[in-house]
XYZ file of C-alpha atoms in Angstrom:
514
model
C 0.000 0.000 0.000
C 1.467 3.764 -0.908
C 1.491 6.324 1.102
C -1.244 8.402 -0.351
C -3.273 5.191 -0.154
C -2.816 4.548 3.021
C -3.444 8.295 4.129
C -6.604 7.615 2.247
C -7.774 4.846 4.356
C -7.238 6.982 7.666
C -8.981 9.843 6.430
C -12.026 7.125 5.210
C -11.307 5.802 9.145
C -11.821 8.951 10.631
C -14.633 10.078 9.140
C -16.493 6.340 9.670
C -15.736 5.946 13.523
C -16.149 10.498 14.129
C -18.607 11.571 11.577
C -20.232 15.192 11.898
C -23.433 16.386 11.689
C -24.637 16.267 8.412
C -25.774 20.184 7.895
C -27.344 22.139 5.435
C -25.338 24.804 4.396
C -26.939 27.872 2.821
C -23.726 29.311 1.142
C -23.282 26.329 -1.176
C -26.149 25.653 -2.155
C -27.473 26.321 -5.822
C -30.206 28.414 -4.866
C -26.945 30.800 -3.564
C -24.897 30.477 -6.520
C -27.248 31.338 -8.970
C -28.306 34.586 -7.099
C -24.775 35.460 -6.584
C -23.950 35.026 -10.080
C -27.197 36.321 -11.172
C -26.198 40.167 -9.755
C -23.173 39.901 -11.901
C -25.360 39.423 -15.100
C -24.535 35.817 -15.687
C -27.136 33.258 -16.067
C -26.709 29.542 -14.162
C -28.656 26.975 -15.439
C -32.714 26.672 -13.769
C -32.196 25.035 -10.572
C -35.943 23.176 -10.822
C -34.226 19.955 -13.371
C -30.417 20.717 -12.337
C -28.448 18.228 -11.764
C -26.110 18.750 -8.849
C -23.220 17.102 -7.596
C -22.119 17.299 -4.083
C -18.016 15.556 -3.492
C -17.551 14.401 0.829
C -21.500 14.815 1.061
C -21.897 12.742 4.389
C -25.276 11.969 5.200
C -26.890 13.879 2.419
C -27.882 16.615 4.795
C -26.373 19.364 2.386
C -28.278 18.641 -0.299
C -31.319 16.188 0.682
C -33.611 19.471 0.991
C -32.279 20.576 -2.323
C -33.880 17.125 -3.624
C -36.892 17.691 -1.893
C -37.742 21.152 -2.785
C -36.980 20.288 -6.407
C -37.986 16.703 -7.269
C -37.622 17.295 -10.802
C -33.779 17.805 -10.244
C -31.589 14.818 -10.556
C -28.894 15.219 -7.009
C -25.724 12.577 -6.806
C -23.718 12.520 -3.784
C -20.104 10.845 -3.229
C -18.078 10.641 -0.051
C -15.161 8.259 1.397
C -16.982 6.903 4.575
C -19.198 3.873 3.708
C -20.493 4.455 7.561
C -22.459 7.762 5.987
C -23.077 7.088 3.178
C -25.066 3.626 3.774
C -26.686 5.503 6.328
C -27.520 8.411 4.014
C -29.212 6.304 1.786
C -31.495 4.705 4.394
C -32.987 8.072 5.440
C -33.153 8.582 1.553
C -35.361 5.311 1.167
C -37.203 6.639 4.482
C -38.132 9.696 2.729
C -39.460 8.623 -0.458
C -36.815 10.625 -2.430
C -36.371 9.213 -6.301
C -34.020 11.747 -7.554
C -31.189 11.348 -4.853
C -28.238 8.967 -4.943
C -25.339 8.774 -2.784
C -22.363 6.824 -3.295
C -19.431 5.303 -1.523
C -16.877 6.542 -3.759
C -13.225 8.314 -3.919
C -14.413 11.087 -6.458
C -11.111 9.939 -8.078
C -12.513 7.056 -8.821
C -15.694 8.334 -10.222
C -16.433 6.292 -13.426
C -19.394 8.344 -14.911
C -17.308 9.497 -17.969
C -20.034 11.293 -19.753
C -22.339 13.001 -16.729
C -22.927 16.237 -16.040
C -23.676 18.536 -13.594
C -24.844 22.005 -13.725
C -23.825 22.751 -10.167
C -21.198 21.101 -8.485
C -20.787 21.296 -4.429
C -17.063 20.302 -2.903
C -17.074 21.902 1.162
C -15.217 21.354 3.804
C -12.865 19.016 1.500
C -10.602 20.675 -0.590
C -8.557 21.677 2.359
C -8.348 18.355 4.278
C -6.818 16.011 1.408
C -3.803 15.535 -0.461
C -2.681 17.568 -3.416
C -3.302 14.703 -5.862
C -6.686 14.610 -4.851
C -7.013 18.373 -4.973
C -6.238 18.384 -8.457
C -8.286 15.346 -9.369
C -11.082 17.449 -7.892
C -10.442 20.138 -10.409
C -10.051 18.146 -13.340
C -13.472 15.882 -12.390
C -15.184 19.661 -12.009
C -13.516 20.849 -15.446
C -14.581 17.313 -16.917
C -18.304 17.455 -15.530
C -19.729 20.668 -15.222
C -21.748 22.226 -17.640
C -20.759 24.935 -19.876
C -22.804 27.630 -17.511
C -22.170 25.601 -14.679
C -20.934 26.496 -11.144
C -19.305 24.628 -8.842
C -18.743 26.218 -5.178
C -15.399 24.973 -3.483
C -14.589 26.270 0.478
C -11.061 25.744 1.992
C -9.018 27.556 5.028
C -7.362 30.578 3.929
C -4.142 32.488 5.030
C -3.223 34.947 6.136
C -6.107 34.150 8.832
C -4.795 30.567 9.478
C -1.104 31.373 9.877
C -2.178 32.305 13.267
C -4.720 29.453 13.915
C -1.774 26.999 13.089
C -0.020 28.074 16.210
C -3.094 26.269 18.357
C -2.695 23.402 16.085
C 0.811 22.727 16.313
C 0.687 23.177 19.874
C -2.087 20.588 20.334
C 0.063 17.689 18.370
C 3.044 18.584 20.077
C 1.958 18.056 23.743
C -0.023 14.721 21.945
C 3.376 13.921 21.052
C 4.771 14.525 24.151
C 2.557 12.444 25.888
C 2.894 9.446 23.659
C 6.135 9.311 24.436
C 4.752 8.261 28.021
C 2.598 5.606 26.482
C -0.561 7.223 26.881
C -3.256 7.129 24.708
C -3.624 9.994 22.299
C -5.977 8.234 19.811
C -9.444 9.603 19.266
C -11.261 12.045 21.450
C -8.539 11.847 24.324
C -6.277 14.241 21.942
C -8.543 16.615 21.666
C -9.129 17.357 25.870
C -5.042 16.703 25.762
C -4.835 19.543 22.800
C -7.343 21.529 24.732
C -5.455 21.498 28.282
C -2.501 23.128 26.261
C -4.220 25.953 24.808
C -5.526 26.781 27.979
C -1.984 26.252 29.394
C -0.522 28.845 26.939
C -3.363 31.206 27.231
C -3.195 31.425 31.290
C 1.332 31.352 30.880
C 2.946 32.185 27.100
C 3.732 35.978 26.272
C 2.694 35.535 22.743
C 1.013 38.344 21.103
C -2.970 38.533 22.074
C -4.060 37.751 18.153
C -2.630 34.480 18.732
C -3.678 33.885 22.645
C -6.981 34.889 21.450
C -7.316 31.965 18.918
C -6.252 29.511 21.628
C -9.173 30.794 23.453
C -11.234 30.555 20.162
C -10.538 27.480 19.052
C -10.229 25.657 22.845
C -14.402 26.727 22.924
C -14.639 24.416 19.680
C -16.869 21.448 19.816
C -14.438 17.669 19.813
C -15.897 16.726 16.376
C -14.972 20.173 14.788
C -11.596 20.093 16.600
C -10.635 16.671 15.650
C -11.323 16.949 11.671
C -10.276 21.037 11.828
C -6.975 20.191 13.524
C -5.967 16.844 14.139
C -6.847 15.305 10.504
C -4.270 13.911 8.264
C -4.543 16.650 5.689
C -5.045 20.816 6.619
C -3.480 22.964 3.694
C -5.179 26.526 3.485
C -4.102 28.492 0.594
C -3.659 32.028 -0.649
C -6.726 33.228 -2.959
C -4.014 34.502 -5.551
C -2.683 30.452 -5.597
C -6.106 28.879 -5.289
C -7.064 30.505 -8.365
C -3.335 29.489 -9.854
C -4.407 26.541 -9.305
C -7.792 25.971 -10.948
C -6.239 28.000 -14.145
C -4.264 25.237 -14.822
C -7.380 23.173 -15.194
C -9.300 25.953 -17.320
C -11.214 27.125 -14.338
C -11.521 30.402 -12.444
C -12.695 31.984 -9.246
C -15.902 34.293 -9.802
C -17.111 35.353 -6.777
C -16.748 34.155 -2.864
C -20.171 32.728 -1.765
C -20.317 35.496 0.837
C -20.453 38.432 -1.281
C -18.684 40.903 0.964
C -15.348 39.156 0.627
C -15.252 39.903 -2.565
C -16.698 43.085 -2.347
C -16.184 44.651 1.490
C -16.818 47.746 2.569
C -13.523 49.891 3.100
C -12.621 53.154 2.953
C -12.376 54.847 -0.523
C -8.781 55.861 -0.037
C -8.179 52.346 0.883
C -10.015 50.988 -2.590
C -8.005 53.520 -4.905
C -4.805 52.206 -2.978
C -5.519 48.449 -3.983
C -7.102 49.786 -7.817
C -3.688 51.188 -8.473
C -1.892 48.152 -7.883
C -4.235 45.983 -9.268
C -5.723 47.234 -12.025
C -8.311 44.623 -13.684
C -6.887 41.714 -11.457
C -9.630 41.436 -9.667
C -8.075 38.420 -8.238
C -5.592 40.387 -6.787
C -8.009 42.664 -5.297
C -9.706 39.922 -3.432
C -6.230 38.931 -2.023
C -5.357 42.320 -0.673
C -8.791 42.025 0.843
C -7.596 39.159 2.543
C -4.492 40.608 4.328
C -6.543 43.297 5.314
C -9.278 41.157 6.942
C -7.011 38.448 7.965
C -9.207 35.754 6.287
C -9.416 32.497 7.407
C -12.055 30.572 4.867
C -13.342 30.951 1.523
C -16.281 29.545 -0.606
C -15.080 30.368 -3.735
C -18.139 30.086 -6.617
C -16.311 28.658 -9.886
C -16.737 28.436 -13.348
C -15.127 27.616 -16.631
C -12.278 30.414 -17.459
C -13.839 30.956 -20.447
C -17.270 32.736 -18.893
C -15.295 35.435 -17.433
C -15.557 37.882 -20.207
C -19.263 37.215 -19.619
C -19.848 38.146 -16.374
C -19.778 41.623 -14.500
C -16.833 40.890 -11.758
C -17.465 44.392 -10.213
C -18.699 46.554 -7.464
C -20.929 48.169 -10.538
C -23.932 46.140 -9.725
C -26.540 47.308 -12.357
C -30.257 47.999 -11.577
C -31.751 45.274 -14.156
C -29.743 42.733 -12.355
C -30.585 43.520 -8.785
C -34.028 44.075 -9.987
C -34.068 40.108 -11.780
C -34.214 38.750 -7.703
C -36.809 38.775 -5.377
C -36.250 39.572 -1.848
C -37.368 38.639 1.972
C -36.233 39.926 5.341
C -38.490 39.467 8.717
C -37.304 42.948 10.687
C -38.572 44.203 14.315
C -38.109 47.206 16.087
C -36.653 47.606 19.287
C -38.415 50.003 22.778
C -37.003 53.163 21.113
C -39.172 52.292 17.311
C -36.161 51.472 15.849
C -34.915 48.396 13.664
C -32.382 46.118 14.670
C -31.052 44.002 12.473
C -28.035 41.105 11.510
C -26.256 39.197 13.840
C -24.484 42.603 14.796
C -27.306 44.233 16.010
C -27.344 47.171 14.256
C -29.733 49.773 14.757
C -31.067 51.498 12.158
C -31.267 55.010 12.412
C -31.462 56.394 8.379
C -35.300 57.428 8.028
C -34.610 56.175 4.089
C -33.436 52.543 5.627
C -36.373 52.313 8.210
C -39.043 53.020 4.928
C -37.398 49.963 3.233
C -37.220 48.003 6.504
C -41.055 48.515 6.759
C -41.984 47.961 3.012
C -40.282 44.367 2.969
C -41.368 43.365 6.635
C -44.724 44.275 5.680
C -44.681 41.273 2.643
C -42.829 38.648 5.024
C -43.023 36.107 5.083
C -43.983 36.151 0.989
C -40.561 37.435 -1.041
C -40.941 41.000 -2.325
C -39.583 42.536 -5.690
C -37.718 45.529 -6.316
C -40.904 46.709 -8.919
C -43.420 46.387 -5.607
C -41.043 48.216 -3.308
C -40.847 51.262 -5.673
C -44.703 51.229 -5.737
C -44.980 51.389 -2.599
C -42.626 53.982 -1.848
C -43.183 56.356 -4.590
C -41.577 59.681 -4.138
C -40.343 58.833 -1.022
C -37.141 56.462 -2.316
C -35.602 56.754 -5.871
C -35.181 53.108 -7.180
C -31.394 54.426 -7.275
C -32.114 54.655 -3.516
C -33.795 51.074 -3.339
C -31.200 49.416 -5.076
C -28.008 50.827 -2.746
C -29.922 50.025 0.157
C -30.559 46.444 -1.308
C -27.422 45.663 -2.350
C -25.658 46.014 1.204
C -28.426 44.267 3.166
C -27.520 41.393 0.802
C -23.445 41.831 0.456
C -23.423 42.175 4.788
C -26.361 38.961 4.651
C -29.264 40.658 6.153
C -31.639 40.276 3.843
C -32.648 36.721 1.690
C -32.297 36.623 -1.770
C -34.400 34.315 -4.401
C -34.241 33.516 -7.719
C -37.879 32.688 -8.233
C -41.124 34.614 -6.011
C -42.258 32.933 -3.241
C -45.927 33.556 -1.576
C -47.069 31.991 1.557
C -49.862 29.220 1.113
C -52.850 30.291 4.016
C -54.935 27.454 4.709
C -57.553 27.374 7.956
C -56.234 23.575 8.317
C -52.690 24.084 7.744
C -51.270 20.892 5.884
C -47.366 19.784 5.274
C -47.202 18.974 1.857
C -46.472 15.495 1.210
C -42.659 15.991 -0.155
C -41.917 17.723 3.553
C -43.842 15.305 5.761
C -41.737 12.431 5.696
C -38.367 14.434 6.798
C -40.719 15.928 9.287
C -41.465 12.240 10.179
C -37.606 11.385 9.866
C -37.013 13.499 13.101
C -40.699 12.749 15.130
C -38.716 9.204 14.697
C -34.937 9.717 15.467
C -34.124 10.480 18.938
C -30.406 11.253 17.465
C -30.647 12.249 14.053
C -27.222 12.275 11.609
C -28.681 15.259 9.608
C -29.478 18.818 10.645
C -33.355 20.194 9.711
C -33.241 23.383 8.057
C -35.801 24.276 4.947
C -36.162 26.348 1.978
C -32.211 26.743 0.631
C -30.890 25.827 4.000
C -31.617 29.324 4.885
C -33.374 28.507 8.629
C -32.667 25.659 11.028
C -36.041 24.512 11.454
C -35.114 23.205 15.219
C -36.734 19.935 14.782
C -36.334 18.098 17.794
C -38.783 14.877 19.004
C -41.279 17.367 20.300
C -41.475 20.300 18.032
C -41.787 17.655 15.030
C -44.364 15.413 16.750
C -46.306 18.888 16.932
C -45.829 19.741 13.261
C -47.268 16.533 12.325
C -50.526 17.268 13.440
C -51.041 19.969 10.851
C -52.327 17.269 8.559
C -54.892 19.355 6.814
C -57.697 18.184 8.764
C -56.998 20.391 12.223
C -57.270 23.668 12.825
C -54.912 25.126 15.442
C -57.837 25.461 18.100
C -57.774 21.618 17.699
C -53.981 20.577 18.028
C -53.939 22.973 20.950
C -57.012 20.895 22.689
C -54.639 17.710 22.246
C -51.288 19.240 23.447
C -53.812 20.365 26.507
C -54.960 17.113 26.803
C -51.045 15.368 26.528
C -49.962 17.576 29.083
C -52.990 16.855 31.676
C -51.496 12.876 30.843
C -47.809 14.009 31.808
C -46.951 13.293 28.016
C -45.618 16.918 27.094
C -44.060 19.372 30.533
C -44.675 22.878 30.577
C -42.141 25.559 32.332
C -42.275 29.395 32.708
C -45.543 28.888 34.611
C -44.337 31.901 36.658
C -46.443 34.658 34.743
C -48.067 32.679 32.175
C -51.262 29.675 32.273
C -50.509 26.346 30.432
C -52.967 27.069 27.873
C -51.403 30.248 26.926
C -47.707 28.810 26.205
C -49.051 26.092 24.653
C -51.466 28.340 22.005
C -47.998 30.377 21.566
C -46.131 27.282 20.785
C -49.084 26.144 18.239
C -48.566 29.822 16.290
C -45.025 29.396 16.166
C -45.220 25.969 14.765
C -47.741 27.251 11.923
C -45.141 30.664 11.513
C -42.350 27.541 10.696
C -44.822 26.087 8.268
C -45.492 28.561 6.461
C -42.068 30.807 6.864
C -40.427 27.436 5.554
C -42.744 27.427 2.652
C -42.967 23.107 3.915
C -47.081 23.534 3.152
C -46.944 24.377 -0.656
């Protein structure tokens, strides 16, 4: 057996005896990509009879829901562990799913000379294996993809994991310092060994606080993140500038990153005239100066063939006709002072021409709104110049959902799941620990589906209305089948109506009743 062989069969190893969570991601899926590309006047193939490809696809949780939601759509899957992927396939079977395949295969080995795919998905892999396999990626996505195809590759970056390798040298060393003693370093015993030494160098070392901070950082990690992040065989981040060296050689290119404002982030004009001089038209480079600035750490680069570059707008220049080709949904709410706070970074709104726009698209949620309806409604109160600026940072800084296609919320007295959703509902009313995460509609929102919440959801059958399911969650809690807390201030009947609305709001949010 070679070497690369047998650093094959480890990596296989360790993903069959410490798989992850299988989750949906939202940034790689094709739903994403074709928005992404679709601001930059470039036109992906229709997502509702794509075929999609997803390499080291686990359990299938990244792209089951993609099958679901589009069952015209033919969706392959390939990963090394035969532990996940003959799992995989049995919640497949248990959902009903016909257009969804996954394989135990080395994409390497991938035999399917002819097939294509018009989207091809490859995260959290390029990073963790050997170069021969990285390139055999490239060349399979070269091969495969369609001639307006995308593909969407993430790997860890430098400059951001320069200082991130610190905590993961220092974790093998003191492993390798205790083996030395004969103790047992395998498994999940080197990762509280790894963690004891970050918290040894964070309490003692004088290093600079950048890189104490990471050990605090990373020593917070969950084990199953730590041991494939920093204890796998394989870890090689890259430069941008080389990744996209890289997938030259094979006729490819990077377009865009996934999350828009690494390609484009918000800096300082004197800053941006800086990097324009010494870049020119590389916008390549551009991104990579972005990097050192930002110290990046991961990418999701979207790719396509080198040749559809002259066709697509690589620019901060987003035109009107191309914003205006997306629909649009955001769910906003104001805070004691009437004003909106939004994104993960709370910020609060104070621009009266932001807070109009904030209303307008609240107002439609949880239905998708257009650019054309916005400007109706706010007639000579915001130009669509106005619109469109606003628009396009909610979406590069991720606080606002983009679609490719309108979406309007089904209302039905006797809410029903729709047939294609019910059974994954099912899958975790079943599955006391479930291998795949529960998210809906493009893996934008974790749908939270624990044994309880998706019991509940399965009562909206179509032949209930709420005033019903919350007589039988009254009458399962007066049997000690369901426990109510927070009685402090509240009756039981009143948490349990609230919890009755909020499982219809997931329904129909989700879109899982059309």
């Amino acid at each position: 057996m070679d070497q690369n062989t047998d650093k094959t069969k480890k990596l296989e190893s360790s993903y069959d005896e410490n798989p992850y969570i299988s989750k949906t991601y939202y940034h790689t899926q094709p739903e994403k990509l074709k928005s992404n590309l679709r601001l930059l006047d470039f036109i992906s193939p229709d997502l509702k009879n794509a075929k999609v490809l997803e390499i080291g696809c686990s359990f299938g949780g990244n792209i089951i829901p993609f099958a679901m939601e589009n069952p015209e759509a033919t969706v392959v899957g390939v990963d090394l562990s035969k532990v996940q992927v003959d799992e995989g396939n049995k919640i497949i079977e248990f959902l009903g799913l016909k257009n969804i395949k996954i394989h135990h295969k080395n994409i390497l080995d991938y035999n399917e000379h002819f097939e294509q795919f018009d989207y091809i998905i490859c995260h959290g892999v390029f990073s963790w294996v050997d170069e021969n396999v990285q390139k055999g990626i490239l060349k399979f996505i070269k091969k495969h993809l369609t001639k307006n195809g995308l593909a969407m590759i993430s790997y860890n970056t430098y400059p951001g994991w320069k200082s991130l390798e610190v905590s993961k040298d220092a974790m093998k060393f003191r492993n390798k310092m205790l083996a030395k003693q004969d103790k047992d370093v395998t498994g999940k015993n080197q990762i509280a060994y790894g963690k004891g030494i970050l918290e040894f160098l964070d309490e003692y070392s004088g290093l600079n606080k950048r890189i104490k901070d990471n050990f605090t950082y990373v020593g917070q990690k969950n084990d199953y993140y730590l041991l494939h992040e920093y204890f796998e065989v394989y870890n090689t981040p890259f430069y941008i500038y080389d990744f996209n060296e890289l997938l030259e050689t094979e006729g490819l290119a990077h377009v865009v990153d996934s999350y828009l404002q690494k390609s484009f982030p918000f800096l300082p004009n004197e800053i941006l005239d800086k990097i324009e001089n010494d870049c020119q038209s590389d916008y390549i480079g551009k991104e990579q100066y972005y990097d050192y600035l930002t110290d990046c750490q991961f990418r999701s680069s979207i790719i396509t063939h080198k040749d559809n570059i002259k066709d697509i707008n690589i620019s901060r220049n987003i035109k009107i006709e191309s914003i205006k080709a997306l629909n649009y949904r955001g769910f906003y709410v104001k805070n004691e002072e009437g004003k909106y706070v939004i994104g993960e970074d709370r910020e609060v709104v104070e621009d009266e021409k932001k807070t109009l726009f904030l209303e307008t698209v609240a107002k439609h949620y949880p239905n998708t709104v257009t650019v054309e309806e916005i400007e109706k409604e706010l007639e000579n109160k915001l130009t669509t110049v106005e619109i469109c600026e606003i628009l396009l940072i909610l979406v590069y800084q991720r606080k606002i959902e983009v679609y490719n296609n309108k979406l309007t919320v089904n209302k039905q007295e006797k809410l029903k799941i729709s047939d294609r959703y019910r059974k994954y509902v099912e899958y975790f009313a079943e599955t006391k620990f479930p291998v795949i995460s529960s998210y809906g509609l493009s893996g934008i929102n974790d749908l939270g589906l624990d044994l309880l919440r998706a019991n509940v959801m399965l009562l909206f059958d179509g032949t209930r209305t709420d005033d019903y399911i919350l007589e039988i969650l009254k009458e399962k809690h007066a049997r000690d089948e369901i426990r109510v807390d927070n009685l402090e201030n509240n009756t039981v009947e009143t948490i349990l109506k609230d919890y009755v609305t909020t499982m219809r709001t997931i329904i129909e949010e989700n879109f899982l009743n059309k």
